[in-house]
mmCIF file of C-alpha atoms (C1' of nucleotides) in Angstrom:
data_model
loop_
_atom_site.group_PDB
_atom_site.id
_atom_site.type_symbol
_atom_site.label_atom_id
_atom_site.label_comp_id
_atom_site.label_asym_id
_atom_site.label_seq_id
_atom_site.Cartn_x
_atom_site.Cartn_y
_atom_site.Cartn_z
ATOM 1 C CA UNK A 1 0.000 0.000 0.000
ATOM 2 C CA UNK A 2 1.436 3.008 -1.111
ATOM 3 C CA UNK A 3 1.918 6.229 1.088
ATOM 4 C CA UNK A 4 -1.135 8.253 -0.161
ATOM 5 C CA UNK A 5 -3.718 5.478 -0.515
ATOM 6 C CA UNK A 6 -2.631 4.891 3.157
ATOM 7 C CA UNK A 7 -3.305 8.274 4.485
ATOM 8 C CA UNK A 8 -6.533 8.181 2.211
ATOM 9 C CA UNK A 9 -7.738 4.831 3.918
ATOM 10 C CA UNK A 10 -7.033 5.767 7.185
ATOM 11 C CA UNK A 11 -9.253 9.051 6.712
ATOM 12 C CA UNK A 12 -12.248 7.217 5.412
ATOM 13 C CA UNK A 13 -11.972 4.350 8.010
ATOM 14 C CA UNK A 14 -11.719 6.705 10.776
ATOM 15 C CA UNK A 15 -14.582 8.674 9.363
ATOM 16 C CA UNK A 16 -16.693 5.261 8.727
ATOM 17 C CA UNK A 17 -15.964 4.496 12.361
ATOM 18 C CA UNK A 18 -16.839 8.363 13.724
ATOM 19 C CA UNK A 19 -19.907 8.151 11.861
ATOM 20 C CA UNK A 20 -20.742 4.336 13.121
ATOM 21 C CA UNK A 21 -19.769 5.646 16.358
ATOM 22 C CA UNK A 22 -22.256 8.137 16.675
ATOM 23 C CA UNK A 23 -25.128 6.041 15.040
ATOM 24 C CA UNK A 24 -24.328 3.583 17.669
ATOM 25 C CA UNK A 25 -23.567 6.059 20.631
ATOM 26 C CA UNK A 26 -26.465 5.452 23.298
ATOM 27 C CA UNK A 27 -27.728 2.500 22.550
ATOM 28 C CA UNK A 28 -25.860 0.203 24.275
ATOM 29 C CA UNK A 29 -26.249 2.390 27.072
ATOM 30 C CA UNK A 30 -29.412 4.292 27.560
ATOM 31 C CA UNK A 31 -28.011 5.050 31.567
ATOM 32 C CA UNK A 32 -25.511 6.829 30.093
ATOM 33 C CA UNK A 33 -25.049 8.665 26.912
ATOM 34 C CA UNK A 34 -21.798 8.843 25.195
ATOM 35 C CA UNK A 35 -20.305 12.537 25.852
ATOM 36 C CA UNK A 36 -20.971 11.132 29.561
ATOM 37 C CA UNK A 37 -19.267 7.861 29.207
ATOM 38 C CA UNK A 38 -16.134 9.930 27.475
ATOM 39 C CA UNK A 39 -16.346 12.513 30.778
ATOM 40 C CA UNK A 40 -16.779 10.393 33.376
ATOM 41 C CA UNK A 41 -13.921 8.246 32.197
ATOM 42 C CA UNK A 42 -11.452 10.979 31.580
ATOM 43 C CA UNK A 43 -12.067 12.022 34.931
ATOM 44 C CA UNK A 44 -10.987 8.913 36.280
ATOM 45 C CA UNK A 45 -8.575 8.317 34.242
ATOM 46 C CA UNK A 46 -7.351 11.889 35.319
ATOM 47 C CA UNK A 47 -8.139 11.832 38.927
ATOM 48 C CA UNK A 48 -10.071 14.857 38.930
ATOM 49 C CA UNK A 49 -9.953 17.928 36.751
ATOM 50 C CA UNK A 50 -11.723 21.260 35.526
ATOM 51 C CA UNK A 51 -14.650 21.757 33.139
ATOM 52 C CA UNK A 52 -12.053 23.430 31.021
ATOM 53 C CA UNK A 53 -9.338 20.965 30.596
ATOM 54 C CA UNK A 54 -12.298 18.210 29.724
ATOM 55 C CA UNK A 55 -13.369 20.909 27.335
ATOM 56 C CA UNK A 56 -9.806 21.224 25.808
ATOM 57 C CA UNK A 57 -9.170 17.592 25.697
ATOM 58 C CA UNK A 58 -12.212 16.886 23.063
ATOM 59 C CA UNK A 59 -12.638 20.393 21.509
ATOM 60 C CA UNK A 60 -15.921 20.924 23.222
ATOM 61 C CA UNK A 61 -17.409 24.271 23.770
ATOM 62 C CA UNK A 62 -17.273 24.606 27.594
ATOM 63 C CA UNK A 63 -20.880 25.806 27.626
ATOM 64 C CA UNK A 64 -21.460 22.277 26.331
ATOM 65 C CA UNK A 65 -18.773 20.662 29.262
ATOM 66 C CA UNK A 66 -20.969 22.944 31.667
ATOM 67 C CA UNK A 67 -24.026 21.553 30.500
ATOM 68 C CA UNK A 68 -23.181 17.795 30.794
ATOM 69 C CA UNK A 69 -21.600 18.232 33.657
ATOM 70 C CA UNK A 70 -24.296 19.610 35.484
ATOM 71 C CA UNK A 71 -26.330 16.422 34.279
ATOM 72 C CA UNK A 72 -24.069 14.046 36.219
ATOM 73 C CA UNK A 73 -24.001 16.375 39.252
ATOM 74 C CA UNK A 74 -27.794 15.789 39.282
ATOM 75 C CA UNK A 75 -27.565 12.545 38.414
ATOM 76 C CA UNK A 76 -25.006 11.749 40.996
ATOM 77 C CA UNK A 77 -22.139 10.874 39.742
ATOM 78 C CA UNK A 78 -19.633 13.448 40.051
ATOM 79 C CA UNK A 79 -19.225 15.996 42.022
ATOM 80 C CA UNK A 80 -17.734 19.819 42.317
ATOM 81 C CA UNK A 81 -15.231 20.460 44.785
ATOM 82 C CA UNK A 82 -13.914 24.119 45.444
ATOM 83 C CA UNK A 83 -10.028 24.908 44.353
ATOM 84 C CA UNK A 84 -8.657 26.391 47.449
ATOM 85 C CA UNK A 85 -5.733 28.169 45.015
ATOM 86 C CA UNK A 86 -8.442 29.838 42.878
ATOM 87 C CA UNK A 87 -11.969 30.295 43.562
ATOM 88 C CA UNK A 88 -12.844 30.299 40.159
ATOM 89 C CA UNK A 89 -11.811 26.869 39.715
ATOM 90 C CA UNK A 90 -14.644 23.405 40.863
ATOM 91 C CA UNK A 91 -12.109 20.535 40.743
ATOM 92 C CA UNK A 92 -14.743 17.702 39.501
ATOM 93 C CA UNK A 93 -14.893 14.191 41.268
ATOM 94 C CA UNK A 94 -15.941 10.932 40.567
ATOM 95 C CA UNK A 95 -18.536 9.890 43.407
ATOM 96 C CA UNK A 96 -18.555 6.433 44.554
ATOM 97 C CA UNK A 97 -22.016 6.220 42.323
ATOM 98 C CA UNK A 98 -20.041 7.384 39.183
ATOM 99 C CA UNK A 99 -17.450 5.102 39.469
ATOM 100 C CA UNK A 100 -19.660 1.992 39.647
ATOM 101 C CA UNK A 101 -21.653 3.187 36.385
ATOM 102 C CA UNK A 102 -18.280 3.807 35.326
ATOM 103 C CA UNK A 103 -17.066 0.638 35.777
ATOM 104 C CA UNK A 104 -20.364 -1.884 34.580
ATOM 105 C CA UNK A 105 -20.538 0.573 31.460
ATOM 106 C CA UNK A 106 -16.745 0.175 30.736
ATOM 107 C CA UNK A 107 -17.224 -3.717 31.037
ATOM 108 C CA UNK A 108 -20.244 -3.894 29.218
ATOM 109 C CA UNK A 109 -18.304 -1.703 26.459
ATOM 110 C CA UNK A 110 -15.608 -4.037 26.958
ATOM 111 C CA UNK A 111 -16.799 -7.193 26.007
ATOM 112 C CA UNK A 112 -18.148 -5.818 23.364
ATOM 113 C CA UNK A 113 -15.103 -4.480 22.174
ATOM 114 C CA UNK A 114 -13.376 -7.614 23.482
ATOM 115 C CA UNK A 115 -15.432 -10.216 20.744
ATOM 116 C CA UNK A 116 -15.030 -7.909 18.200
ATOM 117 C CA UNK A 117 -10.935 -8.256 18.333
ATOM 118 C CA UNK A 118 -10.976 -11.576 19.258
ATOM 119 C CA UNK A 119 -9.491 -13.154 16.205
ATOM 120 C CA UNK A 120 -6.490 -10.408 16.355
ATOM 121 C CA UNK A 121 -3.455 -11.782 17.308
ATOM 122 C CA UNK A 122 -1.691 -10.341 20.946
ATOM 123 C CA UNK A 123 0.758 -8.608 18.903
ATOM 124 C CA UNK A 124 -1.915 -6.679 16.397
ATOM 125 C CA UNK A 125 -3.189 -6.047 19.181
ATOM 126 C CA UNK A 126 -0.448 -3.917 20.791
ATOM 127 C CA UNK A 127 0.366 -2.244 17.796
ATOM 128 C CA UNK A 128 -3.034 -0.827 16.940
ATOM 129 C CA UNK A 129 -3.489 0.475 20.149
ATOM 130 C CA UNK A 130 0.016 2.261 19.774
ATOM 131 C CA UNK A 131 -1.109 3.399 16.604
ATOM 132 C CA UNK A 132 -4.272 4.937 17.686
ATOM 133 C CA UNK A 133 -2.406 6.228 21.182
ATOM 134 C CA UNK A 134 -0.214 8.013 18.487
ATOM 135 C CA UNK A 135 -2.537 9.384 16.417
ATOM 136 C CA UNK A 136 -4.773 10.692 19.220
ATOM 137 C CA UNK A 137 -1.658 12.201 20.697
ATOM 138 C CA UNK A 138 -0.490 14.091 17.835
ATOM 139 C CA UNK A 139 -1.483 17.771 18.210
ATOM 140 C CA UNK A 140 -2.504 18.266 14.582
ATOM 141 C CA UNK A 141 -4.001 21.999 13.549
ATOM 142 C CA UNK A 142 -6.887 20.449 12.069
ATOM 143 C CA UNK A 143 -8.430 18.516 14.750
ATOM 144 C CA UNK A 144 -9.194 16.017 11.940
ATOM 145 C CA UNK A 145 -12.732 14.027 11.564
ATOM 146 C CA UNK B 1 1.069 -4.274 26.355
ATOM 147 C CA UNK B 2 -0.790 -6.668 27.644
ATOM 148 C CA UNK B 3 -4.413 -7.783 25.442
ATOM 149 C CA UNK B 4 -6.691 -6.440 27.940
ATOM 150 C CA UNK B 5 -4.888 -3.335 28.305
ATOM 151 C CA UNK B 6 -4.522 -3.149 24.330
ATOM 152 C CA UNK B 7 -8.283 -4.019 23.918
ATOM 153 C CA UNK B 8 -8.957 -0.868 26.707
ATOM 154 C CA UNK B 9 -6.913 1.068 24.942
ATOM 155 C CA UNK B 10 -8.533 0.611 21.340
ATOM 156 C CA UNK B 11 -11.659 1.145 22.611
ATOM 157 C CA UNK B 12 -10.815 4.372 24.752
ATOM 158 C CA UNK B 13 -9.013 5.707 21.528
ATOM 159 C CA UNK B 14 -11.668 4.838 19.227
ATOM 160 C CA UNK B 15 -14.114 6.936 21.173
ATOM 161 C CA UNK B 16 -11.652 9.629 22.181
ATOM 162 C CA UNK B 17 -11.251 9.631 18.444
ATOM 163 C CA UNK B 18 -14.857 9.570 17.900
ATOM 164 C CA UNK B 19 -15.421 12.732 19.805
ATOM 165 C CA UNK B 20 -12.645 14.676 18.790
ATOM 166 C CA UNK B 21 -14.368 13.820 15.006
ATOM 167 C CA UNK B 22 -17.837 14.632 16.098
ATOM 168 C CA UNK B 23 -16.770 17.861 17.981
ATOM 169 C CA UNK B 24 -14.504 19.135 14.695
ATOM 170 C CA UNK B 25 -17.154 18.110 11.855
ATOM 171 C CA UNK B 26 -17.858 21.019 10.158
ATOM 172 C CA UNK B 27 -16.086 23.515 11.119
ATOM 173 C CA UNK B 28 -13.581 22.696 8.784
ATOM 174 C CA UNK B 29 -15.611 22.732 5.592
ATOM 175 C CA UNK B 30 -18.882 24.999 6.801
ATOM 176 C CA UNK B 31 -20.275 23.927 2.979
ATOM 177 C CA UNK B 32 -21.214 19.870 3.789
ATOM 178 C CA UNK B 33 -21.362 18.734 6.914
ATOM 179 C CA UNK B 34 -19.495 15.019 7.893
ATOM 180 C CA UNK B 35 -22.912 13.428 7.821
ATOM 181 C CA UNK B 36 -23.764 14.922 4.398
ATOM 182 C CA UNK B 37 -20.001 14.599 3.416
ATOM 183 C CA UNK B 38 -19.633 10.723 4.076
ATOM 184 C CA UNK B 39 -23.188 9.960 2.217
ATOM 185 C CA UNK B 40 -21.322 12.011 -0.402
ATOM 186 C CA UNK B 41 -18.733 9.753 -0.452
ATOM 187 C CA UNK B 42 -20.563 6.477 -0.135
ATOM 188 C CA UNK B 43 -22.778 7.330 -3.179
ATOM 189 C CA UNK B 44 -19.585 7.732 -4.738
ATOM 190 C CA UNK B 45 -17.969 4.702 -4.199
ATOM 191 C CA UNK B 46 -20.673 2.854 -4.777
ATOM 192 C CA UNK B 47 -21.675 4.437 -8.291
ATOM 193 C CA UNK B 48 -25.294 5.093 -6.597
ATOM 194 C CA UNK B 49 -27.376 3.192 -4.192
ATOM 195 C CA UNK B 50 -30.923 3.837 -2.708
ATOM 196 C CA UNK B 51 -31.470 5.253 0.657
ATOM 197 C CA UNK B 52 -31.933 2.133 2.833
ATOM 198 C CA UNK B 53 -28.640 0.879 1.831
ATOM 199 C CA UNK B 54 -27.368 3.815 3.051
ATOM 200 C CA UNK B 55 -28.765 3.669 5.951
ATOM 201 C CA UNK B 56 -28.137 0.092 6.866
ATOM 202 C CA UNK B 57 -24.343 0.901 6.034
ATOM 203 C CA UNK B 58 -24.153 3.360 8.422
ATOM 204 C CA UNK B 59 -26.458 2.370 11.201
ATOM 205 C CA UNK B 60 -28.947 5.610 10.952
ATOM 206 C CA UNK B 61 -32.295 5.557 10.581
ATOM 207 C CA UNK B 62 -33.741 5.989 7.172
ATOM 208 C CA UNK B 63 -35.710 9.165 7.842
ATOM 209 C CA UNK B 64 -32.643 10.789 8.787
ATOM 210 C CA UNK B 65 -31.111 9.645 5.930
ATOM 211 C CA UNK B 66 -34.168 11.192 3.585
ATOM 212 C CA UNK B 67 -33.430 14.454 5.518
ATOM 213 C CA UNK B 68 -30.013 14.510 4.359
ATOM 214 C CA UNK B 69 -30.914 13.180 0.706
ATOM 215 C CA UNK B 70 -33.140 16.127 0.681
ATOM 216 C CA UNK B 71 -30.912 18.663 1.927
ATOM 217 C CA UNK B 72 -28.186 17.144 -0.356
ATOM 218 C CA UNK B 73 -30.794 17.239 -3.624
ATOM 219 C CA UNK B 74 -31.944 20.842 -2.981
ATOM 220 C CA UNK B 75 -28.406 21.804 -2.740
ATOM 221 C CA UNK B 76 -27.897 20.279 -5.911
ATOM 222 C CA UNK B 77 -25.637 17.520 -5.609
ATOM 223 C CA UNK B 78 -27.303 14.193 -5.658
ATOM 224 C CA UNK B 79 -30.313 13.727 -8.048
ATOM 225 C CA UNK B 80 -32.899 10.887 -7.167
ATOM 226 C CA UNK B 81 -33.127 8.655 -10.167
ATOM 227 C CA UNK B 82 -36.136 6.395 -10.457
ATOM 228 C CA UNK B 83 -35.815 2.576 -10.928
ATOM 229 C CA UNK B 84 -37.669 1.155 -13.742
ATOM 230 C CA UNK B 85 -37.549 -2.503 -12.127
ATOM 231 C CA UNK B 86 -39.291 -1.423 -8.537
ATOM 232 C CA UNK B 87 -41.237 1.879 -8.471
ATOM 233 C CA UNK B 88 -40.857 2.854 -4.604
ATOM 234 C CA UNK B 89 -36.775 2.849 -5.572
ATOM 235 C CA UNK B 90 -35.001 6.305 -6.068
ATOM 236 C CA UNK B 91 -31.568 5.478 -7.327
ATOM 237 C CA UNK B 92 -29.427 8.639 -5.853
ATOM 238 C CA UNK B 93 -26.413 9.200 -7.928
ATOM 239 C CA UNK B 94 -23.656 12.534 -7.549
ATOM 240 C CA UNK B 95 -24.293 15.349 -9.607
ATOM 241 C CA UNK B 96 -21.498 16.958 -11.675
ATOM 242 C CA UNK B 97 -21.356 19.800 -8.924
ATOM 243 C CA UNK B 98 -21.560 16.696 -5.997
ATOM 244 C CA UNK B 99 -18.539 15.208 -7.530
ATOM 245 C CA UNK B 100 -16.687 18.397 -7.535
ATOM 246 C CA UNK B 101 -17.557 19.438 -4.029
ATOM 247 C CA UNK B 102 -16.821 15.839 -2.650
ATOM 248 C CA UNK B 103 -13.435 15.687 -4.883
ATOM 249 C CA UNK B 104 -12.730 19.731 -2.964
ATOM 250 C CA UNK B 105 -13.427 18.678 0.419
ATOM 251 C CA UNK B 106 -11.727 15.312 0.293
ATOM 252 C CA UNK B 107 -8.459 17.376 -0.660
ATOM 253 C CA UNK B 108 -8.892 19.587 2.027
ATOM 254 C CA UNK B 109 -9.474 16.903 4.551
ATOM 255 C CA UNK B 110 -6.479 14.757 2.651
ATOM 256 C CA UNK B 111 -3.996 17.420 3.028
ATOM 257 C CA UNK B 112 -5.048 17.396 7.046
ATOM 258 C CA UNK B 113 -4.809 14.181 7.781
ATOM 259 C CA UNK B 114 -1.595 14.192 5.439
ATOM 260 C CA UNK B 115 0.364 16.811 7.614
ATOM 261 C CA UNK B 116 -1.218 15.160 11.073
ATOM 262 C CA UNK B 117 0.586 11.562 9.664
ATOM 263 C CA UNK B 118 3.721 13.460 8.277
ATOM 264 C CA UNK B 119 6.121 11.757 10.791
ATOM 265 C CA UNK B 120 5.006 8.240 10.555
ATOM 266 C CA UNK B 121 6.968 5.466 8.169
ATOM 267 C CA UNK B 122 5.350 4.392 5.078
ATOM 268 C CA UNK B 123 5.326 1.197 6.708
ATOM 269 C CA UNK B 124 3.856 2.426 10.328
ATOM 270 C CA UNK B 125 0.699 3.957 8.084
ATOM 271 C CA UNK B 126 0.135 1.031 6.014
ATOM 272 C CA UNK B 127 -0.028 -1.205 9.168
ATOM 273 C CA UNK B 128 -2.433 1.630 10.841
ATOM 274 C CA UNK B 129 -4.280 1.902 7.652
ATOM 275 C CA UNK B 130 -4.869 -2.035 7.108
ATOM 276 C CA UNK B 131 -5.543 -2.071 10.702
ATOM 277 C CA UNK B 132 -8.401 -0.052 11.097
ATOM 278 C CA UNK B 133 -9.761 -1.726 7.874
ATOM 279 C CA UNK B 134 -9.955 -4.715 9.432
ATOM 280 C CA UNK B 135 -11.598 -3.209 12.261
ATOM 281 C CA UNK B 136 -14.072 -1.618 10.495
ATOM 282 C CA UNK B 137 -15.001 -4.726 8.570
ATOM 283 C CA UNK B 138 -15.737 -7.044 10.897
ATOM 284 C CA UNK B 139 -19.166 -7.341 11.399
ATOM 285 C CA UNK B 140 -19.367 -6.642 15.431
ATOM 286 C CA UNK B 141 -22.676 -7.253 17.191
ATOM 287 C CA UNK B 142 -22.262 -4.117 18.687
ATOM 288 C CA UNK B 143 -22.025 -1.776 16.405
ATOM 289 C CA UNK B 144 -19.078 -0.654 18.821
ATOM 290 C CA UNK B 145 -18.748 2.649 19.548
ATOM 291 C "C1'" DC C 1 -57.710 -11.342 -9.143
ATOM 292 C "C1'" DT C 2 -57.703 -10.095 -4.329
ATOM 293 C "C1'" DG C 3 -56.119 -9.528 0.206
ATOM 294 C "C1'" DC C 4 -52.269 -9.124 3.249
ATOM 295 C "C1'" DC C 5 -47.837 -8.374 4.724
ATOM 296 C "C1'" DA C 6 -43.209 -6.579 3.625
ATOM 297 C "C1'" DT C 7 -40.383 -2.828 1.919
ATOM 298 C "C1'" DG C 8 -38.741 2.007 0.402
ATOM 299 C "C1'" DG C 9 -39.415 6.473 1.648
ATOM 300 C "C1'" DT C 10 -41.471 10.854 3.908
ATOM 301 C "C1'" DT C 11 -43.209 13.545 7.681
ATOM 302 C "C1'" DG C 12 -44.435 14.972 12.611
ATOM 303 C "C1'" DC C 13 -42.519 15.184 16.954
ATOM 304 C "C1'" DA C 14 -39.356 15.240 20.603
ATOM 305 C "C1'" DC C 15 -34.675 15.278 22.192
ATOM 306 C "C1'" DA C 16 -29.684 15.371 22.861
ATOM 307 C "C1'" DA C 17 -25.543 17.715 21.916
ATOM 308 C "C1'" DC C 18 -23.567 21.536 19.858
ATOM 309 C "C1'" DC C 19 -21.807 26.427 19.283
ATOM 310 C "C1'" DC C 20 -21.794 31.356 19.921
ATOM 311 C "C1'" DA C 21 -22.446 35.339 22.499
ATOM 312 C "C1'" DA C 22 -23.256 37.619 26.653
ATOM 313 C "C1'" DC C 23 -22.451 37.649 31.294
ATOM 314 C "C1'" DC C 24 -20.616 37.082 36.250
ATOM 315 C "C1'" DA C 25 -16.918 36.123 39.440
ATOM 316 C "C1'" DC C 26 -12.344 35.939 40.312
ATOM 317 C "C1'" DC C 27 -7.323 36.153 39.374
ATOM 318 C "C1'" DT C 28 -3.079 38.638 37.761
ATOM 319 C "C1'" DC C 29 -0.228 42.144 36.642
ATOM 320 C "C1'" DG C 30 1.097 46.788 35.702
ATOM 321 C "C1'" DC D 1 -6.700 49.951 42.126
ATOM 322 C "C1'" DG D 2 -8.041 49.323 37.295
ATOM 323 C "C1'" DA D 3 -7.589 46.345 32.814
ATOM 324 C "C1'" DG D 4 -7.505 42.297 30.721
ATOM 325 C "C1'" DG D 5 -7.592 37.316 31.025
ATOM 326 C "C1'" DT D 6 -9.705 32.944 32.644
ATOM 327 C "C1'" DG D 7 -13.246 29.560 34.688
ATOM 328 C "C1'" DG D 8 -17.883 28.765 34.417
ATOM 329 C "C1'" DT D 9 -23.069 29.538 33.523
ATOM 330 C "C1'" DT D 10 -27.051 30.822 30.868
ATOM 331 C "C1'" DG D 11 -29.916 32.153 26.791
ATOM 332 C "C1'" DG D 12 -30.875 31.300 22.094
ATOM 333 C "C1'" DG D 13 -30.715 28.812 18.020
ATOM 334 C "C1'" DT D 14 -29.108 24.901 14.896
ATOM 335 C "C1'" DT D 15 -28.326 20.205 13.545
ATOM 336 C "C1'" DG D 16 -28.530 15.375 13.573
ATOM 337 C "C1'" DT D 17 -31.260 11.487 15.217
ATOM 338 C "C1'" DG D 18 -34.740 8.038 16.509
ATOM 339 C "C1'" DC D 19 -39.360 6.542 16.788
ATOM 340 C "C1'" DA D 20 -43.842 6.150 15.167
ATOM 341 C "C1'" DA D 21 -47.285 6.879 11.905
ATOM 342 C "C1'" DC D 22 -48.248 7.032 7.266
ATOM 343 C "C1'" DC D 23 -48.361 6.394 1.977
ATOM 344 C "C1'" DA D 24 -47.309 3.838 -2.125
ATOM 345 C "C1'" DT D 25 -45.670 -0.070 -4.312
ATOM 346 C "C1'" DG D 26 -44.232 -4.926 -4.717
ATOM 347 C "C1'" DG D 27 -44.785 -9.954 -3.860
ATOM 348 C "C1'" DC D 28 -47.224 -13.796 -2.690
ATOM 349 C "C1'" DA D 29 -50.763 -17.017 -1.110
ATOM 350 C "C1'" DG D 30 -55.406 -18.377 -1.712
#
DNA sequence: CTGCCATGGTTGCACAACCCAACCACCTCG
DNA sequence: CGAGGTGGTTGGGTTGTGCAACCATGGCAG
């Protein structure tokens, strides 16, 4: 495969897989809707942060961050907690609730994700995941599609 | 990497990915949206289709997809052609100025993609490319996510 | 030929997720 | 102490979607 027909493939896979993505987004999951999923599990994963930096890390308006996240306070599952350096700042939390959603929506996602790789080898494996880790990490102007 | 932490990793790139994609659609090309832009491209590839297999390709519901046909007839780049062998068939093909819009924006997006992959090996984005192929084709119960 | 169900497509309705702009509160720095 | 920047909320409007109801046509059994 040359170069360009690479970089052409990988833009309309990752498109066909945004765009199944979405389709799909909710339906597994009615108790929790995608953009929540994504939040709730970056704020594990990150141990706490602000509205801004989840806002930064998916190139979401923060009146939209704002929004969602004042769905899973009332839901629950996360919760504000002052910045005693800056009063601006609500450091958000995971509450015990929102880590047990967290964690039967991540396994439910899981498996799923777990039969449909099941035929890839260990080592394919790996090296999509690096690939994707690297293409995710790469700050690139366009924030793609 | 182990498999389950590669298999956690896909799937928290693939939706990281996912949002970054949904969040970014259409602001870089104001003119077609992603949704309109991929049933573009479909219709393409396939040399015309009908609406349902549109629809089953890409998990949506088939009134959304009429909304888009619409939206993508009145703006003059598919036309509906009827099917002499089954009369409740419209055949949707590209106009001349769909082709030319679809072949603009694909550049545009190319050239993106093209400068976010610049440092990879030829070899690294063929792997990534044939990788995500595969992931896309198989047929997964759940349409992941 | 005549019903009856399946299929392709459209429309009404409601909703979730967005973005932008305006705004408030607070921080920082000259 | 202002002036400008930053974190966050709210108001308003748009888009993409799904579901359900509906119409028209096709296919098939009696």
């Amino acid at each position: 495969m040359h170069t360009a027909d690479a970089v052409e493939t990988i833009q309309r896979e990752m498109t066909v897989f945004a765009r199944r993505a979405r389709a799909a987004a909710g339906r597994m999951h009615p108790e929790l809707s995608l953009v929540s999923y994504t939040l709730l599990g970056h704020l594990e994963e990150s141990g706490g942060c602000r509205s801004t930096d989840l806002a930064a890390h998916y190139a979401l308006d923060k009146s939209t961050v704002s929004r969602q996240v004042t769905g899973l306070e009332r839901a629950g599952l996360v919760e504000r907690r002052p910045d005693a350096a800056d009063h601006r700042v609500q450091v958000l939390h995971l509450t015990g609730a929102g880590q047990r959603i967290l964690a039967q929506v991540t396994e439910s996602r899981r498996a799923a994700f777990r039969e449909r790789l099941a035929d890839w080898s260990a080592e394919d494996l790996s090296r999509f995941a690096h690939y994707l880790v690297r293409y995710n990490a790469s700050p690139g102007p366009g924030r793609q599609d």
